[in-house]
Short mmCIF file of C-alpha atoms in Angstrom, two decimals:
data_model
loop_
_atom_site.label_atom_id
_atom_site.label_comp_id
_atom_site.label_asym_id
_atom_site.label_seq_id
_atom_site.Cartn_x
_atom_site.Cartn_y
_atom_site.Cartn_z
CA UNK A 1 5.36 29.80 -28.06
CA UNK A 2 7.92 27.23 -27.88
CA UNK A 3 6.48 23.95 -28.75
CA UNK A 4 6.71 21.16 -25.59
CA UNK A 5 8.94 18.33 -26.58
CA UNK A 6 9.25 14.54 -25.82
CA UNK A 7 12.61 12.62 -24.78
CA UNK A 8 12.43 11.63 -28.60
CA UNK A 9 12.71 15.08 -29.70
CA UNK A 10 8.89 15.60 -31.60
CA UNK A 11 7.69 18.72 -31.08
CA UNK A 12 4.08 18.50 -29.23
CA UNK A 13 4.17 15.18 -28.14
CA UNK A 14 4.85 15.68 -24.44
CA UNK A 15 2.62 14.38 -22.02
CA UNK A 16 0.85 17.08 -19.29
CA UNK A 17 1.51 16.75 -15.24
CA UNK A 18 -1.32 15.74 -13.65
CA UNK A 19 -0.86 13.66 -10.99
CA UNK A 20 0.11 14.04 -7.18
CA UNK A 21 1.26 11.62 -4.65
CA UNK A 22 -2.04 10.47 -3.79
CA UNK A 23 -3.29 9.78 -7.17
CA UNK A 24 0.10 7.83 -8.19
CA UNK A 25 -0.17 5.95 -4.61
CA UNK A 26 -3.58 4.89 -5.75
CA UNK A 27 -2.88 3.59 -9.07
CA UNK A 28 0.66 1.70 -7.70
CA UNK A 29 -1.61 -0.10 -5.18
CA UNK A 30 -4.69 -0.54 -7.58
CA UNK A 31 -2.13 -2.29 -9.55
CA UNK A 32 -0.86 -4.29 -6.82
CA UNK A 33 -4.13 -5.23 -5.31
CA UNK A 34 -5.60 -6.21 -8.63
CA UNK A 35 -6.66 -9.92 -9.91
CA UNK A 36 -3.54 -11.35 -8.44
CA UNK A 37 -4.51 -11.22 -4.63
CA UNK A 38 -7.60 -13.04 -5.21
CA UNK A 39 -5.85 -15.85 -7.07
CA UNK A 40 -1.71 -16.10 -6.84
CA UNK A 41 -1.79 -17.61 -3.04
CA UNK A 42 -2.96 -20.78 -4.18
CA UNK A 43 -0.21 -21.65 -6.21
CA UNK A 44 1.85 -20.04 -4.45
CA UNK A 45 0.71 -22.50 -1.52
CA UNK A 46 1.24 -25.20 -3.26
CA UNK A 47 4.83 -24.84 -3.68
CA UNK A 48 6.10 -23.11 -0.76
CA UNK A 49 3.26 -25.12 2.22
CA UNK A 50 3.60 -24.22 5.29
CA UNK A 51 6.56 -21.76 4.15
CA UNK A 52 3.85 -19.09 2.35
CA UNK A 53 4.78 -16.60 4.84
CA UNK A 54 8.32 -16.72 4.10
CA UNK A 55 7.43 -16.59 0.37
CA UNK A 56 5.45 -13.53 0.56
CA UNK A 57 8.17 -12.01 2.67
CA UNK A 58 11.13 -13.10 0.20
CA UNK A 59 8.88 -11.06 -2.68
CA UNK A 60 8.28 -8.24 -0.32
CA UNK A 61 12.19 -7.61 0.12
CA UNK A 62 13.25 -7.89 -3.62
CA UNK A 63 10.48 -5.71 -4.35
CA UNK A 64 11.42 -3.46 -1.84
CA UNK A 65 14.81 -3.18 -3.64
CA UNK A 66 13.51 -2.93 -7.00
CA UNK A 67 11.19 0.06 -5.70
CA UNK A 68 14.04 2.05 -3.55
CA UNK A 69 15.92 1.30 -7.41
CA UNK A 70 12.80 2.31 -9.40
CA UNK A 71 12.53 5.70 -7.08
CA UNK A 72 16.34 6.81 -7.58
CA UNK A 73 15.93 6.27 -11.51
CA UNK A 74 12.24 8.06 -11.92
CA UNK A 75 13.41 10.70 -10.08
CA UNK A 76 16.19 11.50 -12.39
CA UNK A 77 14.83 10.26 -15.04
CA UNK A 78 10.82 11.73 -15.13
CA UNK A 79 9.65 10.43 -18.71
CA UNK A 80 6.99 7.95 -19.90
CA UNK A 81 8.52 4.46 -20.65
CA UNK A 82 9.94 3.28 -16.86
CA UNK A 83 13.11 1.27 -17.11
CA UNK A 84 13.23 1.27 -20.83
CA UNK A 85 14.22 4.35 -20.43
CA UNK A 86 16.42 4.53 -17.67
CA UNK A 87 18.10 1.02 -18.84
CA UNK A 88 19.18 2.94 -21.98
CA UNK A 89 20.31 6.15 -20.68
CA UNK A 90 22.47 4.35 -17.84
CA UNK A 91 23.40 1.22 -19.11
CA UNK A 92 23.13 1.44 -23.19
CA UNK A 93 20.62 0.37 -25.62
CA UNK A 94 20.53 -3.19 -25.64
CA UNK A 95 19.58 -3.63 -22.03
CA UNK A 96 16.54 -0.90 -22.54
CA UNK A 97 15.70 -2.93 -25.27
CA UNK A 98 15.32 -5.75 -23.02
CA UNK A 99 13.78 -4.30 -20.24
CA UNK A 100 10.88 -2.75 -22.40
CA UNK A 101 10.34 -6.00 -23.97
CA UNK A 102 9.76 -7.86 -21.54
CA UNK A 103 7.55 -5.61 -19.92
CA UNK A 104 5.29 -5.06 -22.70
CA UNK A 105 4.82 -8.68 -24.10
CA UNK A 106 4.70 -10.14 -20.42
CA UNK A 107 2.32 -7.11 -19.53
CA UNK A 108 -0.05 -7.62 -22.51
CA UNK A 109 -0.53 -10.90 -21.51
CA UNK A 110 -1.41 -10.03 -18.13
CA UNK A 111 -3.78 -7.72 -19.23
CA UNK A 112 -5.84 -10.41 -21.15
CA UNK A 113 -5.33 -13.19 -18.11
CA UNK A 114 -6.81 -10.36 -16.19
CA UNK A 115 -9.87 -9.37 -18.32
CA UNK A 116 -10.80 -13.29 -18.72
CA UNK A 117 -10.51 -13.50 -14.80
CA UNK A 118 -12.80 -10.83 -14.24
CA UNK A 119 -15.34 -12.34 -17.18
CA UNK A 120 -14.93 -15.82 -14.86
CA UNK A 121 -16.12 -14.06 -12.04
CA UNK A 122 -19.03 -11.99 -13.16
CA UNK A 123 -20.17 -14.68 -15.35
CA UNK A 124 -18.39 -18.12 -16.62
CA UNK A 125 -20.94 -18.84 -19.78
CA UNK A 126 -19.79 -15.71 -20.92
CA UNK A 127 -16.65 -15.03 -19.65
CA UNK A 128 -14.64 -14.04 -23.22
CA UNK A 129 -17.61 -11.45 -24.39
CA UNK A 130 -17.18 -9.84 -20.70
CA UNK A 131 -13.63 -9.83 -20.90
CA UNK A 132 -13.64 -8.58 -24.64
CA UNK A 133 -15.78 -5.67 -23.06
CA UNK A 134 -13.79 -4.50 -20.40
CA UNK A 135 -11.10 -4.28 -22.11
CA UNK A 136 -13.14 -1.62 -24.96
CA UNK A 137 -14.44 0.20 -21.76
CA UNK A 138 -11.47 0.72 -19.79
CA UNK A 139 -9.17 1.59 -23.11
CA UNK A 140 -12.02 3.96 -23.95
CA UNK A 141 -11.41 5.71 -19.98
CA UNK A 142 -7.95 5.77 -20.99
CA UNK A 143 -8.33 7.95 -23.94
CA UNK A 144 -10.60 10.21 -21.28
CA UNK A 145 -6.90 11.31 -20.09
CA UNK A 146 -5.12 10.20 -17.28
CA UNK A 147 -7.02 11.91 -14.26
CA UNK A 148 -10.49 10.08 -15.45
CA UNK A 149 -7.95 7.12 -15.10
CA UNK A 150 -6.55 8.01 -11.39
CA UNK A 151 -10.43 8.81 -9.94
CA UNK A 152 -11.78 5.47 -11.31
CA UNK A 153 -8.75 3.20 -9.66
CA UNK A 154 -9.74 5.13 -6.35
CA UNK A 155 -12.94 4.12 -6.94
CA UNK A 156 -12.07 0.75 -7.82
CA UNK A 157 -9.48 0.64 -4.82
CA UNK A 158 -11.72 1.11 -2.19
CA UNK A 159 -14.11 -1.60 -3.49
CA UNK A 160 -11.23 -3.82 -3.09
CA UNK A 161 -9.67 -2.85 0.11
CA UNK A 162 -13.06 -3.24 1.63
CA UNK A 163 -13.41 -7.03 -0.12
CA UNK A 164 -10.01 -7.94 1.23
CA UNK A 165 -11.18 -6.45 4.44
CA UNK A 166 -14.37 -8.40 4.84
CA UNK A 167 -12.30 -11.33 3.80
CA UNK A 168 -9.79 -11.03 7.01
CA UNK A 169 -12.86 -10.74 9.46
CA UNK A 170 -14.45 -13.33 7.85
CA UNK A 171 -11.41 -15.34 8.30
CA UNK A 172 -11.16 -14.19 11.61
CA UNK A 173 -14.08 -15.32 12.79
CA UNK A 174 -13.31 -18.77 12.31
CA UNK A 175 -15.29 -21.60 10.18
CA UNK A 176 -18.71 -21.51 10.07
CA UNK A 177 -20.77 -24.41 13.03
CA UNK A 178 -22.49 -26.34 10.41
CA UNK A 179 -19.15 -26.50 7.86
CA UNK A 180 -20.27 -24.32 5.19
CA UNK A 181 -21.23 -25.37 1.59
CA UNK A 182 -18.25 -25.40 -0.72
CA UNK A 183 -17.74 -22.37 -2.98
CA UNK A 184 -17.41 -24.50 -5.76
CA UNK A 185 -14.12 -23.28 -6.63
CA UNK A 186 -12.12 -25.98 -5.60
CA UNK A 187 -9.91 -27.92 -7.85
CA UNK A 188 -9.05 -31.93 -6.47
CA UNK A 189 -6.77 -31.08 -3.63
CA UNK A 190 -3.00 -30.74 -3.82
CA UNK A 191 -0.42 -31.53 -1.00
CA UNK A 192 1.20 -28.75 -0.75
CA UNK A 193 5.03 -28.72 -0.87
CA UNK A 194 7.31 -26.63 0.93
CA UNK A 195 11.77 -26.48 1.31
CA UNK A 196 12.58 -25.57 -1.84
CA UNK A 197 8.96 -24.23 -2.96
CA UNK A 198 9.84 -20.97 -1.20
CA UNK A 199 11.66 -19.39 -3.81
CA UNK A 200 9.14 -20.14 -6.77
CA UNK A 201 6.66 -19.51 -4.64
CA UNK A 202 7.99 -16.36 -3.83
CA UNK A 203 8.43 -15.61 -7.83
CA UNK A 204 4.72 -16.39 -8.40
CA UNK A 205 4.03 -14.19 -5.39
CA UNK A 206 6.25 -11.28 -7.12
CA UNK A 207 3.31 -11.23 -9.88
CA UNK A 208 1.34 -9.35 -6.67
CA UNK A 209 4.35 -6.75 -6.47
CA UNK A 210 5.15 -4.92 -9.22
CA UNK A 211 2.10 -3.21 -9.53
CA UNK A 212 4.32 -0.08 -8.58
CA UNK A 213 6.38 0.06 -11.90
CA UNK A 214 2.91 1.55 -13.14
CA UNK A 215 3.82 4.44 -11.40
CA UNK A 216 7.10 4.75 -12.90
CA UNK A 217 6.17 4.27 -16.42
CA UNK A 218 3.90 7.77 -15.87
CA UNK A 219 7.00 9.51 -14.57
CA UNK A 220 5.89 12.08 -17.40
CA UNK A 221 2.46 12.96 -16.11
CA UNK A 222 3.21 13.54 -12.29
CA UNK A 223 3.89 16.76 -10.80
CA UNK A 224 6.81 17.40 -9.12
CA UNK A 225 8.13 13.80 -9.74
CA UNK A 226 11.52 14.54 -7.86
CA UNK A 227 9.31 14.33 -5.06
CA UNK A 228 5.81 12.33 -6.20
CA UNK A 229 7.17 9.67 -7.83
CA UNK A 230 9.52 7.81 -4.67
CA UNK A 231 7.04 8.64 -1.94
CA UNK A 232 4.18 7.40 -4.21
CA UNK A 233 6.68 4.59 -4.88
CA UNK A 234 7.05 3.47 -1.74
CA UNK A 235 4.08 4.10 -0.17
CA UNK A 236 2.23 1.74 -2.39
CA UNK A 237 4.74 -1.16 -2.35
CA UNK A 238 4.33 -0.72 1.72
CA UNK A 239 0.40 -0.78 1.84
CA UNK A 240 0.29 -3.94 -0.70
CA UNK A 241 3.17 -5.72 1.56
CA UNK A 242 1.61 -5.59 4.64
CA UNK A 243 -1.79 -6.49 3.29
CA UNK A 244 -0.06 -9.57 1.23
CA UNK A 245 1.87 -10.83 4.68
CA UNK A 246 -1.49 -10.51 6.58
CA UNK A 247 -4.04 -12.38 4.05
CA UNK A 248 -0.94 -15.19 3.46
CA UNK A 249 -0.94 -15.75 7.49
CA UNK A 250 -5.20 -15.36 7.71
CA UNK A 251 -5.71 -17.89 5.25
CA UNK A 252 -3.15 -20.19 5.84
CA UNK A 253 -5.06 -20.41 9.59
CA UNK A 254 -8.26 -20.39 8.54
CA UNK A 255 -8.09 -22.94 5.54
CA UNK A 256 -6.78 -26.76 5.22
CA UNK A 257 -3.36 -26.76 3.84
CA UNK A 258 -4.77 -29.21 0.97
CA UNK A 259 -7.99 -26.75 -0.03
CA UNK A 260 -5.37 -23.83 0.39
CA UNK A 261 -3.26 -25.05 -2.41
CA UNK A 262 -6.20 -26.16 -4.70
CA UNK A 263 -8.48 -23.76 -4.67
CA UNK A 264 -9.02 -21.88 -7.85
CA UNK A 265 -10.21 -18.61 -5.60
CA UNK A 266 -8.90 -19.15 -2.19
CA UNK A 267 -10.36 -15.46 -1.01
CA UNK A 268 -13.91 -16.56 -2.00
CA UNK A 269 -13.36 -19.96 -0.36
CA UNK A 270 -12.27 -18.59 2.54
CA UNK A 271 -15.34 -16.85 3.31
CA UNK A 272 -17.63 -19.80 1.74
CA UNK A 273 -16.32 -21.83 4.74
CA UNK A 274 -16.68 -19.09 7.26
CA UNK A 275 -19.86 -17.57 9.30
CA UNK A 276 -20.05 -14.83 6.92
CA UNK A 277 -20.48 -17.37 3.98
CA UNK A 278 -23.55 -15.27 2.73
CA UNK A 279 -20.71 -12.85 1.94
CA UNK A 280 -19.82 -14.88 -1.02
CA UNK A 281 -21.21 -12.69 -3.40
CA UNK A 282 -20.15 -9.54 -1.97
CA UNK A 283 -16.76 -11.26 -2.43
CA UNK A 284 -17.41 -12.09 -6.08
CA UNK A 285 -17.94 -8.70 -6.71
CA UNK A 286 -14.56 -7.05 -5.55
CA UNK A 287 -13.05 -9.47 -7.52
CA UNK A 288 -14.30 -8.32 -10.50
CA UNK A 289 -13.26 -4.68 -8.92
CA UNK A 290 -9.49 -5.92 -8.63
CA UNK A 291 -9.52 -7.23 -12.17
CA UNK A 292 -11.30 -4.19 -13.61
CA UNK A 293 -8.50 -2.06 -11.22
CA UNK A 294 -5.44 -4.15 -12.27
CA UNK A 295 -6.64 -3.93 -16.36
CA UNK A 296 -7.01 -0.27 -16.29
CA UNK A 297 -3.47 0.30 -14.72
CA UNK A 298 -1.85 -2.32 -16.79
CA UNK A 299 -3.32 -0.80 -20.14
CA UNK A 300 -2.44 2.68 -18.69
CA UNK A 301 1.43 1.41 -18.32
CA UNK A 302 2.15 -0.85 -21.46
CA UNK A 303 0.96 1.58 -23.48
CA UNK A 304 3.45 4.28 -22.25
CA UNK A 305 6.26 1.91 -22.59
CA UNK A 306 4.99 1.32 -25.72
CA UNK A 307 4.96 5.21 -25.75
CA UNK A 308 8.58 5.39 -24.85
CA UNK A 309 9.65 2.66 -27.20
CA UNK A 310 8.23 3.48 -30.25
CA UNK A 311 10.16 7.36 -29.62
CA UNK A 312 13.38 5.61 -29.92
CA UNK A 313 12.20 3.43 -32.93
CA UNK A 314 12.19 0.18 -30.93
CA UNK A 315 8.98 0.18 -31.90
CA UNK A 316 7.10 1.30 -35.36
CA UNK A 317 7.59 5.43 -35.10
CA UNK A 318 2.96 5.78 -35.39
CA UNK A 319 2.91 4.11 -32.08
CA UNK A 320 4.41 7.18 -30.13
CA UNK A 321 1.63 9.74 -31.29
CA UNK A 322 0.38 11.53 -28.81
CA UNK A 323 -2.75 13.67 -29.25
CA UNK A 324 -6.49 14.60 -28.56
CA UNK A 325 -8.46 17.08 -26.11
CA UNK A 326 -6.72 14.98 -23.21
CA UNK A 327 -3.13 14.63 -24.63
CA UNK A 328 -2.42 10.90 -24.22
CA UNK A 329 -0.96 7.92 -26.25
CA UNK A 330 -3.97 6.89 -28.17
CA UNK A 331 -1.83 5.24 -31.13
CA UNK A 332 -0.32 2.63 -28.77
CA UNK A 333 -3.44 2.85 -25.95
CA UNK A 334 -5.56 1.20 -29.18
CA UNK A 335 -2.58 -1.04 -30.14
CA UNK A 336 -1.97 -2.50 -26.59
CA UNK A 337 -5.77 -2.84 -26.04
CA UNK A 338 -6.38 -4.59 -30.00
CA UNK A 339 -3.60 -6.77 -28.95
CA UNK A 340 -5.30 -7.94 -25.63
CA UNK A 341 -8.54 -8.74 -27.45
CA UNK A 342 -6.64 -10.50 -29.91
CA UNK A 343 -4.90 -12.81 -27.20
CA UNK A 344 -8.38 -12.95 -25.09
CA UNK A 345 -10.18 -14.83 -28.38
CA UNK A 346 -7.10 -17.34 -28.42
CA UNK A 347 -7.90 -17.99 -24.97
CA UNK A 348 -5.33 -18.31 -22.08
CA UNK A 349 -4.62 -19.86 -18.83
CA UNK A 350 -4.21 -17.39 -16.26
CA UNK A 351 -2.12 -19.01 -14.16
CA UNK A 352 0.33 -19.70 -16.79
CA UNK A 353 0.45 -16.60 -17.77
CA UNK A 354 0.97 -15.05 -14.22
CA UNK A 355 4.22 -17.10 -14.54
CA UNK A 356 4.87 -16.00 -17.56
CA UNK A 357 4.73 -12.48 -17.03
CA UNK A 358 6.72 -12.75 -13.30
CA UNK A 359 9.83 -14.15 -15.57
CA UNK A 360 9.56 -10.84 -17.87
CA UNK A 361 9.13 -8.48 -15.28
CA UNK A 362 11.72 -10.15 -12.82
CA UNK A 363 14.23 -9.88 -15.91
CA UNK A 364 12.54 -5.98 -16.26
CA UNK A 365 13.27 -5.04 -12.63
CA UNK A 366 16.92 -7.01 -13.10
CA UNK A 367 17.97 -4.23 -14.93
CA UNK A 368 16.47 -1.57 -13.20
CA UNK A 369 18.65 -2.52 -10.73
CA UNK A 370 21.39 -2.94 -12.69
CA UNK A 371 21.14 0.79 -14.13
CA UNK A 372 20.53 2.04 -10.52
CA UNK A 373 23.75 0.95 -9.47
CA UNK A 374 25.89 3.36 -11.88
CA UNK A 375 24.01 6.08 -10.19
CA UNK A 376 26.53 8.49 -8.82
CA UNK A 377 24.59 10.81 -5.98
CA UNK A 378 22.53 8.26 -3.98
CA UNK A 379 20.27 9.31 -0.93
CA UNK A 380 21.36 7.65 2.62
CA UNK A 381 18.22 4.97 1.95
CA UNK A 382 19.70 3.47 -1.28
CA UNK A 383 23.24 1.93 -0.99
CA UNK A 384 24.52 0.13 -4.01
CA UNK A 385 24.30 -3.63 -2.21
CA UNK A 386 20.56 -3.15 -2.26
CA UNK A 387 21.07 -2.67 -5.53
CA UNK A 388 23.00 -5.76 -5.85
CA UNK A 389 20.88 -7.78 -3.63
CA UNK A 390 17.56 -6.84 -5.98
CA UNK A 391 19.82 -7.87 -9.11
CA UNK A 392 20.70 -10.97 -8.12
CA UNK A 393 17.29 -11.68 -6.18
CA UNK A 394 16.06 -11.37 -9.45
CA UNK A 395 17.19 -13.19 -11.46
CA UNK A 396 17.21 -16.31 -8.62
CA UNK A 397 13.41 -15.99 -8.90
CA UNK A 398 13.63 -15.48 -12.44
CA UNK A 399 15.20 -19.13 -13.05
CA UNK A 400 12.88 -21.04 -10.10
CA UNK A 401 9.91 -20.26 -11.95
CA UNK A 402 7.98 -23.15 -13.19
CA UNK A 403 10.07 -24.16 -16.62
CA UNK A 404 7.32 -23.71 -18.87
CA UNK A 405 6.63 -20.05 -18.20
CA UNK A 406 10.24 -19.29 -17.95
CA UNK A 407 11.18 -21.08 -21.71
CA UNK A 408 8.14 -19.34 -23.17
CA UNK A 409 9.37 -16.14 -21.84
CA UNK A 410 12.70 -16.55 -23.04
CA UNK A 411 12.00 -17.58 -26.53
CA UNK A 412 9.64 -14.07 -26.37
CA UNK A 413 13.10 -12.04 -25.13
CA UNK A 414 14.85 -14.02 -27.83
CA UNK A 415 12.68 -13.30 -30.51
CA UNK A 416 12.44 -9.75 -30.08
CA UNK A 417 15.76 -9.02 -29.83
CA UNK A 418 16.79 -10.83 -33.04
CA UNK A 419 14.25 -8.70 -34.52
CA UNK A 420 15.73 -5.49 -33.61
CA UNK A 421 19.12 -6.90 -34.76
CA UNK A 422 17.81 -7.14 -38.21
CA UNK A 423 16.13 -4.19 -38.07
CA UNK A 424 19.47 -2.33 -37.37
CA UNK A 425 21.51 -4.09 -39.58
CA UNK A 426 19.03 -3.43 -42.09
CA UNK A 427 18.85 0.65 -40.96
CA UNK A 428 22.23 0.66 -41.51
CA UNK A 429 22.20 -1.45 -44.66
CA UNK A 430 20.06 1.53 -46.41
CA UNK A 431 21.94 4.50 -44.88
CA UNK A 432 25.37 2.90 -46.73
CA UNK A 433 23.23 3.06 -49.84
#
């Protein structure tokens, strides 16, 4: 028998197919419904005031344009890695280069801002252990193979659609007769701004959306992905968009503009102050769902790009190993996740880092839509000025972030790509010799 081959060319390294639209749906939409919904409308609120609807809507269209970009390229293009590897087969290696960078370092990031939030919520006094933990257990499901990863972000999923649900009736229902006790999330209250928030605002709100690259970065372990990988795609990006819109307008009626944009967990505050404010808990506890949700699905997809990088020696060659009873990435799944616990016992600020890692994926999805563009067969739904539009949305958001994400972010981009240009000069220093 022949052996299966990877787009790097080793012989038994290829990923298996195991995943249908459903199960790709799921883990697009665990992804975009993880720690981010229960957190990223307060800041969010705080810049765009009165405008967070129009924030949340200015996301929901450039994501909509990365994701109609993301489908045309995954299609075509069905391998582990995302747009790392479409960037370099369409647009040359540079721009892969970049792409993949910034996903992974603003990714791994995430993933540790996303462990400590879920150690915050289950328990503050011990919030680094907890996060340190989750991280072991999830990696550990990872290495289970990809379908033990699929069933538990159902499981996880419907946790936390029925939190966020519970949250809109609570919201619904109005504030509770005797003015509830705070939550005790509250940070001193912030005026919120508004005008030229919007656009910030809208890039903070982007953290929320890109949940669906996930499903593109396991383009090589879904059946039929001509097929699976757009609807999957699409379908996610349009469950998390309408659920987004509707929680921005709930809250934004049911809270005080000032404890709106400085509240540290606006969800859980929302139902503090409500007559279902015995629901706190309940609350609490699909947070720590989303997180859980979010930090499998984000381990899951850095460590394919990592996958996909380290095939076309962008990254050290051990890192794209694949192997074990349930054929997956276990050399870079270990990496990504001793990485994460690394960055977890430095500490970091999650909200900072949500900004952070918006300014690396914006620049990610940039060129996504940059390399969709050259495509030459296009379906009716995907004309090149969407393409355009989700470039140059992009990159708008990109540079409206709040400075100190977007310099820390750049120096990251900058760092790693003067490190691959001395690692090819050097290559081809040694190949002269």
């Amino acid at each position: 028998m022949t052996p299966n081959k990877a787009p790097g060319g080793r012989p038994g390294q290829q990923l298996q197919r195991r995943l249908g639209v459903f199960d790709s749906t799921a883990i697009g939409l665990g992804s975009m419904l993880g720690a981010g919904v229960f957190v990223v409308f307060s800041p969010a609120a705080a810049l765009a005031g009165p405008l967070l609807v129009l924030a949340v809507a200015v996301a929901g269209v450039i994501a909509y344009c990365n994701a109609v970009a993301s489908a045309q390229l995954a299609a075509k293009y069905p391998a582990s890695g995302g747009t790392y590897v479409y960037g370099r087969r369409q647009l040359g290696e540079w721009p892969g280069f970049i792409a993949g960078w910034g996903f992974v370092t603003g990714k791994t990031a995430s993933c540790a801002a996303m462990a400590l939030t879920f150690g915050h919520y289950v328990a503050p006094a011990y919030a680094t252990p907890l996060a340190v933990a989750a991280v072991v257990v999830l990696t550990g499901v990872n290495l289970l193979g990809i379908t033990r990863t699929a069933m538990l972000t159902r499981i996880l999923l419907a946790v936390v659609l029925a939190t966020l649900a519970f949250v809109a009736v609570a919201s619904l229902l109005g504030p509770h007769p005797a003015g509830a006790p705070a939550s005790g999330t509250t940070a001193p209250l912030t005026t919120p701004a508004g005008g030229w928030g919007v656009l910030p605002a809208a890039g903070l709100m982007f953290f929320a959306f890109a949940g669906y690259a996930r499903i593109a970065t396991l383009g090589e372990e879904v059946k039929d992905p001509t097929r699976t990988i757009p609807r999957a795609i699409l379908a996610a990006l349009a469950g998390a968009f309408v659920i987004y819109l509707g929680l921005a307008a709930l809250l934004q009626w049911h809270l005080p503009p000032q404890l709106l944009a400085g509240s540290t967990a606006p969800l859980l505050d929302a139902v503090a102050v409500s007559q279902l404010s015995g629901g706190v808990p309940f609350v609490q506890a699909g947070a720590a769902a989303a997180c859980l949700g979010a930090l499998l699905a984000l381990i899951t997809g850095v460590g394919r790009t990592t996958l996909a990088m380290a095939r076309e020696r962008d990254l050290p060659g051990p890192l794209a190993r694949v192997g074990g009873t349930h054929t997956v990435p276990f050399v870079a799944e270990l990496a990504v996740a001793g990485v994460v616990i690394i960055l977890l016992l430095l500490s970091t600020n999650v909200m900072t880092v949500v900004g952070f890692s918006s300014f690396g994926v914006l620049i990610y999805y940039a060129v996504t839509n940059a390399a969709a563009f050259t495509l030459a067969g296009r379906p009716w739904h995907a004309p090149r000025w969407l393409n355009v539009l989700g470039f140059l949305g992009c990159l708008v958001l990109a540079v409206t972030l709040p400075p100190a994400s977007m310099l820390v972010m750049a120096a990251v981009l900058t760092v790693g790509m003067a490190g691959r240009y001395l690692v090819l000069r050097l290559r081809r220093t040694r190949r002269k010799d």
